[in-house]
Amino acid sequence: MPRTSDKRERLITAGRELIHSKGFNRTTLADIAEASGVPLGNVYYYFRTKEALLDAVVSAQKDDFRERVAAFEKHGSPRARLQAFLNSVIDSKEEIARYGCPIGSLSQEMNKSSGLSRAGASEGLILRAQWASEQFRALSRSDAQDLGVWLIASIQGVILMANAMADPGVIERQLGQLKAWIDAF
Amino acid sequence: MPRTSDKRERLITAGRELIHSKGFNRTTLADIAEASGVPLGNVYYYFRTKEALLDAVVSAQKDDFRERVAAFEKHGSPRARLQAFLNSVIDSKEEIARYGCPIGSLSQEMNKSSGLSRAGASEGLILRAQWASEQFRALSRSDAQDLGVWLIASIQGVILMANAMADPGVIERQLGQLKAWIDAF
DNA sequence: GTCTATAATACGATAGAC
DNA sequence: GTCTATCGTATTATAGAC
């Protein structure tokens, strides 16, 4: 018996995967519990409600992005950082063509009317747009803010179409174009 | 008592609105029945299952698009048709910034793993991309197919970001840029 | 064709023993 | 901290009278 159990961690990890592949509404706490090897009743020791687990999942998504961004810092130029970001999307093209973007699709799902907290799940997208805007600002673009939003919008739209067409090749081709465009200025 | 009741029609209309604002999973047949002024049990006279009602909703979405496209034909040039399409999106910016695109968000939701028919809900997006590709082809673009997918992806991405940022202005600004780009070639 | 009542089940959440 | 058993409710779907 470890002094500190990793059950909370396992629940969050399983929650991320299941919410990505099935969506939040269709993912049950029993699904998450089973995938984590935790009995259903014990889930409530770690999370008061299903929504509390969602908050932890969203938080983990944001932490992950911040880590990735920190890793991009080793690239000397903003251009190279943007390319690295696009490459990271292309790297997981199979999974996101199958289930959509874990950030974008969750944002969509949560921004439908319900009693739930509308804001949290969208922050991942906003964070990405802000980061992209910073890169364009470093490239001395006066329209840096709009360009940042535009870049994330473009990526999200391409993922949505690749998902609808069930074709990862769409991501490769369309984001390849985007990379060429970034190289060109 | 009308010889033919319009209940089926009313159920589809209410279904479209509710599925758009709440999502398919969170919309109950009781919701749709109440909004249509039809008793719950009677819904099953018109639709065998909830999924059958979804199919009718998707079908109605596709019919609507085909009608809009037919109306665009009065514009002389492919460029003008594309502009008219973008204008129609901008016209409903408030609603789509609030709830997302009725076509795109439903496609996302249905493309999550479940026993349900994965394909149907995405056809609206594919139809739009094909139509856009035809316009680019008429403009003698050799990369017309990719451009069509790219245009619909761009629109969908912009809607997703406007939804995440809860700001219809994003749609106006970003699609304004897109319109200028279309004018330019 | 229409409607009421209800069956069948799935799921979030809790109680309480250990 | 952990686990089993179960409650309460929401929701899809059906039965059957009219």
Short mmCIF file of C-alpha atoms (C1' of nucleotides) in Angstrom, two decimals:
data_model
loop_
_atom_site.label_atom_id
_atom_site.label_comp_id
_atom_site.label_asym_id
_atom_site.label_seq_id
_atom_site.Cartn_x
_atom_site.Cartn_y
_atom_site.Cartn_z
CA MET A 1 0.00 0.00 0.00
CA PRO A 2 1.68 3.24 -1.10
CA ARG A 3 1.64 6.08 1.38
CA THR A 4 -0.04 8.23 -1.19
CA SER A 5 -2.34 6.55 -3.66
CA ASP A 6 -2.29 7.55 -7.32
CA LYS A 7 -6.00 6.94 -7.72
CA ARG A 8 -6.86 10.58 -8.19
CA GLU A 9 -4.28 10.78 -10.96
CA ARG A 10 -5.58 7.63 -12.63
CA LEU A 11 -9.15 8.91 -12.54
CA ILE A 12 -8.13 12.14 -14.24
CA THR A 13 -6.14 10.30 -16.92
CA ALA A 14 -8.99 7.89 -17.66
CA GLY A 15 -11.41 10.81 -17.60
CA ARG A 16 -9.38 12.69 -20.22
CA GLU A 17 -9.28 9.74 -22.56
CA LEU A 18 -12.92 8.78 -22.19
CA ILE A 19 -14.22 12.34 -22.40
CA HIS A 20 -12.18 12.76 -25.58
CA SER A 21 -13.43 9.59 -27.25
CA LYS A 22 -17.03 9.49 -25.98
CA GLY A 23 -17.74 13.10 -24.99
CA PHE A 24 -18.53 14.32 -21.48
CA ASN A 25 -22.25 13.59 -21.56
CA ARG A 26 -21.90 10.02 -22.73
CA THR A 27 -19.04 9.20 -20.39
CA THR A 28 -20.30 7.77 -17.12
CA LEU A 29 -18.51 7.82 -13.80
CA ALA A 30 -18.79 4.04 -13.91
CA ASP A 31 -16.80 4.10 -17.20
CA ILE A 32 -14.09 6.20 -15.63
CA ALA A 33 -14.04 4.18 -12.44
CA GLU A 34 -13.71 0.90 -14.33
CA ALA A 35 -10.94 2.22 -16.61
CA SER A 36 -9.08 3.43 -13.52
CA GLY A 37 -9.49 0.24 -11.52
CA VAL A 38 -11.35 2.18 -8.84
CA PRO A 39 -14.74 1.12 -7.44
CA LEU A 40 -17.54 3.50 -8.36
CA GLY A 41 -18.31 4.59 -4.83
CA ASN A 42 -14.68 5.49 -4.20
CA VAL A 43 -14.69 8.06 -7.00
CA TYR A 44 -16.67 10.34 -4.71
CA TYR A 45 -13.88 10.40 -2.19
CA TYR A 46 -11.75 12.20 -4.76
CA PHE A 47 -14.40 14.22 -6.59
CA ARG A 48 -17.62 15.52 -5.08
CA THR A 49 -19.44 15.48 -8.40
CA LYS A 50 -18.95 14.53 -12.03
CA GLU A 51 -18.47 18.22 -12.77
CA ALA A 52 -15.64 18.42 -10.25
CA LEU A 53 -13.86 15.64 -12.14
CA LEU A 54 -14.42 17.59 -15.36
CA ASP A 55 -12.78 20.63 -13.78
CA ALA A 56 -9.75 18.51 -12.90
CA VAL A 57 -9.62 17.18 -16.47
CA VAL A 58 -9.76 20.70 -17.92
CA SER A 59 -7.08 21.80 -15.50
CA ALA A 60 -4.84 18.92 -16.55
CA GLN A 61 -5.35 19.86 -20.22
CA LYS A 62 -4.21 23.40 -19.47
CA ASP A 63 -1.18 22.23 -17.50
CA ASP A 64 -0.21 20.02 -20.43
CA PHE A 65 -0.37 22.90 -22.87
CA ARG A 66 1.71 25.11 -20.61
CA GLU A 67 4.34 22.36 -20.43
CA ARG A 68 4.39 22.00 -24.21
CA VAL A 69 4.71 25.74 -24.62
CA ALA A 70 7.61 25.77 -22.21
CA ALA A 71 9.30 23.10 -24.32
CA PHE A 72 8.80 25.24 -27.45
CA GLU A 73 10.89 27.96 -25.83
CA LYS A 74 14.05 26.08 -26.78
CA HIS A 75 13.30 27.03 -30.39
CA GLY A 76 15.05 30.30 -31.12
CA SER A 77 12.42 32.02 -33.27
CA PRO A 78 8.67 32.58 -32.97
CA ARG A 79 8.35 31.07 -36.42
CA ALA A 80 10.02 27.86 -35.25
CA ARG A 81 7.79 27.78 -32.17
CA LEU A 82 4.66 28.05 -34.32
CA GLN A 83 5.98 25.29 -36.59
CA ALA A 84 6.64 23.09 -33.58
CA PHE A 85 3.08 23.66 -32.40
CA LEU A 86 1.66 22.72 -35.81
CA ASN A 87 3.90 19.65 -35.88
CA SER A 88 2.55 18.52 -32.55
CA VAL A 89 -0.96 18.63 -34.00
CA ILE A 90 0.07 16.71 -37.11
CA ASP A 91 1.76 14.11 -34.91
CA SER A 92 -1.56 13.10 -33.39
CA LYS A 93 -3.57 13.37 -36.59
CA GLU A 94 -4.91 9.82 -36.35
CA GLU A 95 -6.47 10.28 -32.94
CA ILE A 96 -7.88 13.75 -33.56
CA ALA A 97 -9.29 12.77 -36.95
CA ARG A 98 -11.12 9.96 -35.19
CA TYR A 99 -12.47 11.82 -32.16
CA GLY A 100 -11.90 15.51 -32.86
CA CYS A 101 -9.71 17.88 -30.87
CA PRO A 102 -9.91 17.09 -27.13
CA ILE A 103 -9.92 20.81 -26.36
CA GLY A 104 -12.16 22.08 -29.16
CA SER A 105 -14.77 19.36 -28.98
CA LEU A 106 -15.08 19.67 -25.20
CA SER A 107 -15.45 23.44 -25.54
CA GLN A 108 -18.27 22.93 -28.07
CA GLU A 109 -19.99 20.40 -25.87
CA MET A 110 -19.86 22.54 -22.74
CA ASN A 111 -20.97 25.71 -24.49
CA LYS A 112 -24.41 24.27 -25.03
CA SER A 113 -27.02 25.57 -22.61
CA SER A 114 -27.19 23.67 -19.35
CA GLY A 115 -26.64 24.45 -15.74
CA LEU A 116 -22.94 23.67 -16.06
CA SER A 117 -20.05 26.12 -16.00
CA ARG A 118 -19.83 27.45 -19.51
CA ALA A 119 -16.44 29.07 -19.28
CA GLY A 120 -13.79 26.61 -18.06
CA ALA A 121 -13.60 24.23 -20.99
CA SER A 122 -13.06 27.07 -23.48
CA GLU A 123 -10.04 28.48 -21.70
CA GLY A 124 -7.75 25.98 -23.40
CA LEU A 125 -8.63 27.48 -26.78
CA ILE A 126 -8.28 31.04 -25.54
CA LEU A 127 -4.90 30.21 -23.98
CA ARG A 128 -3.70 28.83 -27.31
CA ALA A 129 -4.90 31.90 -29.20
CA GLN A 130 -3.11 34.18 -26.75
CA TRP A 131 0.10 32.22 -27.09
CA ALA A 132 -0.13 32.29 -30.89
CA SER A 133 -0.80 36.04 -30.79
CA GLU A 134 2.37 36.52 -28.75
CA GLN A 135 4.37 34.74 -31.42
CA PHE A 136 2.95 36.96 -34.16
CA ARG A 137 3.62 40.00 -32.01
CA ALA A 138 7.24 38.89 -31.72
CA LEU A 139 7.22 38.77 -35.52
CA SER A 140 6.19 42.45 -35.49
CA ARG A 141 2.75 41.87 -36.96
CA SER A 142 0.48 44.78 -36.09
CA ASP A 143 -2.56 42.49 -36.41
CA ALA A 144 -1.00 39.93 -34.07
CA GLN A 145 -4.09 39.45 -31.91
CA ASP A 146 -6.43 38.65 -34.81
CA LEU A 147 -3.75 36.46 -36.39
CA GLY A 148 -3.47 34.39 -33.22
CA VAL A 149 -7.21 33.78 -33.12
CA TRP A 150 -7.14 33.08 -36.84
CA LEU A 151 -4.39 30.46 -36.50
CA ILE A 152 -6.14 28.51 -33.76
CA ALA A 153 -9.44 28.82 -35.63
CA SER A 154 -7.78 27.42 -38.75
CA ILE A 155 -6.36 24.45 -36.87
CA GLN A 156 -9.68 23.73 -35.18
CA GLY A 157 -11.58 23.97 -38.44
CA VAL A 158 -9.18 21.64 -40.21
CA ILE A 159 -9.53 19.12 -37.39
CA LEU A 160 -13.31 19.35 -37.58
CA MET A 161 -13.29 18.70 -41.33
CA ALA A 162 -10.81 15.84 -41.02
CA ASN A 163 -13.07 14.34 -38.38
CA ALA A 164 -16.18 14.77 -40.54
CA MET A 165 -14.40 13.24 -43.53
CA ALA A 166 -12.78 10.57 -41.35
CA ASP A 167 -9.48 11.33 -43.08
CA PRO A 168 -6.25 12.19 -41.20
CA GLY A 169 -4.75 13.13 -44.56
CA VAL A 170 -6.80 16.33 -44.46
CA ILE A 171 -4.88 17.40 -41.39
CA GLU A 172 -1.57 16.63 -43.01
CA ARG A 173 -2.35 18.48 -46.26
CA GLN A 174 -4.14 21.51 -44.85
CA LEU A 175 -1.77 22.08 -41.95
CA GLY A 176 1.12 21.57 -44.34
CA GLN A 177 -0.22 24.55 -46.29
CA LEU A 178 -0.47 26.52 -43.09
CA LYS A 179 3.16 25.73 -42.25
CA ALA A 180 4.26 26.93 -45.67
CA TRP A 181 2.33 30.15 -45.15
CA ILE A 182 4.02 30.76 -41.78
CA ASP A 183 7.42 30.14 -43.33
CA ALA A 184 6.67 32.67 -46.06
CA PHE A 185 6.53 35.84 -44.01
CA MET B 1 -58.92 19.04 -37.08
CA PRO B 2 -56.76 19.35 -40.22
CA ARG B 3 -56.87 16.41 -42.58
CA THR B 4 -53.13 16.10 -42.28
CA SER B 5 -51.55 17.10 -39.00
CA ASP B 6 -48.33 19.11 -38.98
CA LYS B 7 -47.08 17.44 -35.83
CA ARG B 8 -44.27 15.64 -37.55
CA GLU B 9 -43.08 18.96 -38.97
CA ARG B 10 -43.34 20.68 -35.60
CA LEU B 11 -41.34 17.91 -33.91
CA ILE B 12 -38.55 18.25 -36.46
CA THR B 13 -38.46 22.04 -36.11
CA ALA B 14 -38.34 21.88 -32.31
CA GLY B 15 -35.76 19.11 -32.55
CA ARG B 16 -33.50 21.24 -34.71
CA GLU B 17 -33.64 24.18 -32.32
CA LEU B 18 -33.18 22.16 -29.16
CA ILE B 19 -30.41 19.97 -30.56
CA HIS B 20 -28.62 23.13 -31.63
CA SER B 21 -28.90 24.88 -28.28
CA LYS B 22 -28.55 21.92 -25.91
CA GLY B 23 -26.85 19.25 -28.01
CA PHE B 24 -28.33 15.89 -28.99
CA ASN B 25 -27.39 14.01 -25.84
CA ARG B 26 -28.83 16.56 -23.44
CA THR B 27 -32.01 17.09 -25.44
CA THR B 28 -34.75 14.75 -24.25
CA LEU B 29 -37.74 13.61 -26.24
CA ALA B 30 -39.85 15.16 -23.48
CA ASP B 31 -38.17 18.54 -24.26
CA ILE B 32 -38.98 18.20 -27.93
CA ALA B 33 -42.51 16.99 -27.26
CA GLU B 34 -43.24 19.89 -24.93
CA ALA B 35 -41.81 22.50 -27.32
CA SER B 36 -43.95 21.03 -30.10
CA GLY B 37 -47.13 20.83 -28.07
CA VAL B 38 -47.23 17.08 -28.59
CA PRO B 39 -47.66 14.58 -25.75
CA LEU B 40 -44.59 12.47 -25.15
CA GLY B 41 -46.19 9.17 -26.04
CA ASN B 42 -47.36 10.53 -29.36
CA VAL B 43 -43.82 11.26 -30.51
CA TYR B 44 -43.38 7.54 -31.07
CA TYR B 45 -46.15 7.50 -33.60
CA TYR B 46 -43.99 9.72 -35.82
CA PHE B 47 -40.51 8.46 -34.91
CA ARG B 48 -39.66 4.95 -33.80
CA THR B 49 -36.65 6.09 -31.79
CA LYS B 50 -34.81 9.24 -30.77
CA GLU B 51 -32.23 8.40 -33.41
CA ALA B 52 -34.93 8.32 -36.09
CA LEU B 53 -35.89 11.87 -35.13
CA LEU B 54 -32.22 12.84 -35.37
CA ASP B 55 -32.09 11.44 -38.90
CA ALA B 56 -35.08 13.59 -39.83
CA VAL B 57 -33.38 16.66 -38.31
CA VAL B 58 -30.18 16.01 -40.26
CA SER B 59 -32.20 15.50 -43.41
CA ALA B 60 -33.99 18.82 -42.88
CA GLN B 61 -30.63 20.56 -42.39
CA LYS B 62 -29.43 19.19 -45.70
CA ASP B 63 -32.62 20.21 -47.50
CA ASP B 64 -32.23 23.71 -46.12
CA PHE B 65 -28.71 24.01 -47.41
CA ARG B 66 -29.71 22.80 -50.84
CA GLU B 67 -32.43 25.45 -50.92
CA ARG B 68 -30.00 28.17 -49.92
CA VAL B 69 -27.56 27.02 -52.58
CA ALA B 70 -30.32 27.13 -55.19
CA ALA B 71 -31.02 30.73 -54.16
CA PHE B 72 -27.32 31.58 -54.57
CA GLU B 73 -27.58 30.58 -58.23
CA LYS B 74 -29.17 33.93 -59.02
CA HIS B 75 -25.77 35.49 -58.39
CA GLY B 76 -23.89 35.61 -61.65
CA SER B 77 -20.39 34.72 -60.51
CA PRO B 78 -18.91 32.01 -58.27
CA ARG B 79 -17.25 34.80 -56.31
CA ALA B 80 -20.61 36.41 -55.59
CA ARG B 81 -22.05 33.05 -54.57
CA LEU B 82 -19.24 32.48 -52.09
CA GLN B 83 -19.74 35.99 -50.71
CA ALA B 84 -23.46 35.33 -50.32
CA PHE B 85 -22.67 32.16 -48.41
CA LEU B 86 -20.31 33.99 -46.06
CA ASN B 87 -22.91 36.73 -45.59
CA SER B 88 -25.48 34.17 -44.55
CA VAL B 89 -23.12 32.97 -41.83
CA ILE B 90 -22.42 36.51 -40.64
CA ASP B 91 -26.16 37.18 -40.55
CA SER B 92 -26.67 34.60 -37.82
CA LYS B 93 -23.50 35.43 -35.92
CA GLU B 94 -25.31 35.99 -32.62
CA GLU B 95 -26.92 32.58 -32.53
CA ILE B 96 -23.89 30.64 -33.73
CA ALA B 97 -21.54 32.47 -31.36
CA ARG B 98 -23.83 31.43 -28.53
CA TYR B 99 -24.39 27.78 -29.46
CA GLY B 100 -21.89 26.96 -32.18
CA CYS B 101 -22.67 25.93 -35.73
CA PRO B 102 -25.73 23.65 -35.85
CA ILE B 103 -24.03 21.50 -38.48
CA GLY B 104 -20.48 21.48 -37.16
CA SER B 105 -21.31 20.98 -33.50
CA LEU B 106 -23.70 18.12 -34.27
CA SER B 107 -21.06 16.48 -36.45
CA GLN B 108 -18.56 16.71 -33.58
CA GLU B 109 -21.03 15.30 -31.11
CA MET B 110 -22.03 12.35 -33.27
CA ASN B 111 -18.46 11.45 -34.25
CA LYS B 112 -17.71 10.36 -30.72
CA SER B 113 -17.73 6.61 -30.22
CA SER B 114 -21.12 5.13 -29.51
CA GLY B 115 -23.44 2.71 -31.18
CA LEU B 116 -25.00 5.50 -33.22
CA SER B 117 -24.61 6.12 -36.94
CA ARG B 118 -21.38 8.02 -37.27
CA ALA B 119 -21.79 9.23 -40.82
CA GLY B 120 -25.07 11.10 -41.32
CA ALA B 121 -24.49 14.20 -39.25
CA SER B 122 -21.20 14.96 -41.01
CA GLU B 123 -22.69 14.98 -44.48
CA GLY B 124 -23.82 18.58 -44.10
CA LEU B 125 -20.18 19.66 -43.77
CA ILE B 126 -19.05 17.51 -46.67
CA LEU B 127 -21.86 18.86 -48.84
CA ARG B 128 -20.75 22.41 -48.09
CA ALA B 129 -17.13 21.63 -48.89
CA GLN B 130 -18.14 20.07 -52.21
CA TRP B 131 -20.24 23.08 -53.12
CA ALA B 132 -17.40 25.46 -52.22
CA SER B 133 -14.98 23.37 -54.26
CA GLU B 134 -17.28 23.71 -57.28
CA GLN B 135 -17.17 27.46 -56.95
CA PHE B 136 -13.37 27.47 -56.86
CA ARG B 137 -13.30 25.11 -59.82
CA ALA B 138 -15.48 27.59 -61.72
CA LEU B 139 -12.83 30.16 -60.84
CA SER B 140 -10.28 27.93 -62.58
CA ARG B 141 -8.35 27.09 -59.46
CA SER B 142 -6.40 23.87 -59.94
CA ASP B 143 -6.46 23.24 -56.19
CA ALA B 144 -10.23 23.73 -56.04
CA GLN B 145 -10.95 20.63 -53.98
CA ASP B 146 -8.53 21.52 -51.19
CA LEU B 147 -9.68 25.13 -51.29
CA GLY B 148 -13.29 24.09 -50.75
CA VAL B 149 -12.37 22.03 -47.70
CA TRP B 150 -10.17 24.86 -46.52
CA LEU B 151 -12.97 27.44 -46.79
CA ILE B 152 -15.48 25.39 -44.81
CA ALA B 153 -12.78 24.53 -42.27
CA SER B 154 -11.99 28.22 -41.87
CA ILE B 155 -15.62 29.11 -41.28
CA GLN B 156 -16.07 26.29 -38.79
CA GLY B 157 -12.91 27.22 -36.92
CA VAL B 158 -13.93 30.86 -36.70
CA ILE B 159 -17.33 29.87 -35.34
CA LEU B 160 -15.70 27.61 -32.76
CA MET B 161 -13.42 30.41 -31.56
CA ALA B 162 -16.27 32.95 -31.48
CA ASN B 163 -18.22 30.47 -29.41
CA ALA B 164 -15.31 29.86 -27.02
CA MET B 165 -14.74 33.61 -26.65
CA ALA B 166 -18.48 34.28 -26.46
CA ASP B 167 -17.98 37.09 -28.98
CA PRO B 168 -19.95 37.39 -32.25
CA GLY B 169 -17.53 40.15 -33.26
CA VAL B 170 -14.94 37.45 -33.94
CA ILE B 171 -17.18 36.09 -36.68
CA GLU B 172 -17.67 39.50 -38.20
CA ARG B 173 -13.96 40.41 -38.21
CA GLN B 174 -12.52 37.06 -39.25
CA LEU B 175 -15.08 36.29 -41.93
CA GLY B 176 -14.71 39.88 -43.15
CA GLN B 177 -11.05 39.07 -43.77
CA LEU B 178 -12.07 35.91 -45.59
CA LYS B 179 -14.43 37.89 -47.81
CA ALA B 180 -11.67 40.32 -48.69
CA TRP B 181 -9.41 37.40 -49.58
CA ILE B 182 -12.05 35.92 -51.88
CA ASP B 183 -12.53 39.26 -53.59
CA ALA B 184 -8.80 39.52 -54.17
CA PHE B 185 -8.30 36.70 -56.62
"C1'" DG C 1 -54.15 9.05 -34.77
"C1'" DT C 2 -53.99 10.64 -30.03
"C1'" DC C 3 -53.10 10.42 -25.28
"C1'" DT C 4 -52.20 8.62 -20.26
"C1'" DA C 5 -49.88 5.71 -17.59
"C1'" DT C 6 -46.10 3.11 -16.76
"C1'" DA C 7 -42.40 -0.21 -17.60
"C1'" DA C 8 -37.30 -0.73 -17.98
"C1'" DT C 9 -33.10 0.93 -17.35
"C1'" DA C 10 -29.13 3.92 -16.76
"C1'" DC C 11 -26.72 6.98 -13.98
"C1'" DG C 12 -25.33 10.47 -10.48
"C1'" DA C 13 -25.00 10.42 -5.85
"C1'" DT C 14 -25.19 8.72 -0.86
"C1'" DA C 15 -25.09 5.57 3.35
"C1'" DG C 16 -22.60 3.16 6.06
"C1'" DA C 17 -19.63 -1.04 7.12
"C1'" DC C 18 -14.81 -1.97 7.35
"C1'" DG D 1 -9.31 5.71 2.73
"C1'" DT D 2 -11.81 1.99 0.62
"C1'" DC D 3 -15.64 -0.61 -0.89
"C1'" DT D 4 -20.60 -2.62 -1.39
"C1'" DA D 5 -25.09 -1.83 -1.64
"C1'" DT D 6 -28.58 1.06 -2.83
"C1'" DC D 7 -31.45 5.31 -3.33
"C1'" DG D 8 -33.63 8.78 -6.34
"C1'" DT D 9 -34.37 10.46 -10.54
"C1'" DA D 10 -34.28 11.15 -15.47
"C1'" DT D 11 -35.20 9.26 -19.84
"C1'" DT D 12 -36.15 6.08 -23.63
"C1'" DA D 13 -39.62 3.35 -24.91
"C1'" DT D 14 -44.07 0.57 -24.68
"C1'" DA D 15 -48.97 -0.80 -23.45
"C1'" DG D 16 -53.29 -0.03 -24.20
"C1'" DA D 17 -57.62 2.89 -23.71
"C1'" DC D 18 -60.04 6.12 -26.56
#
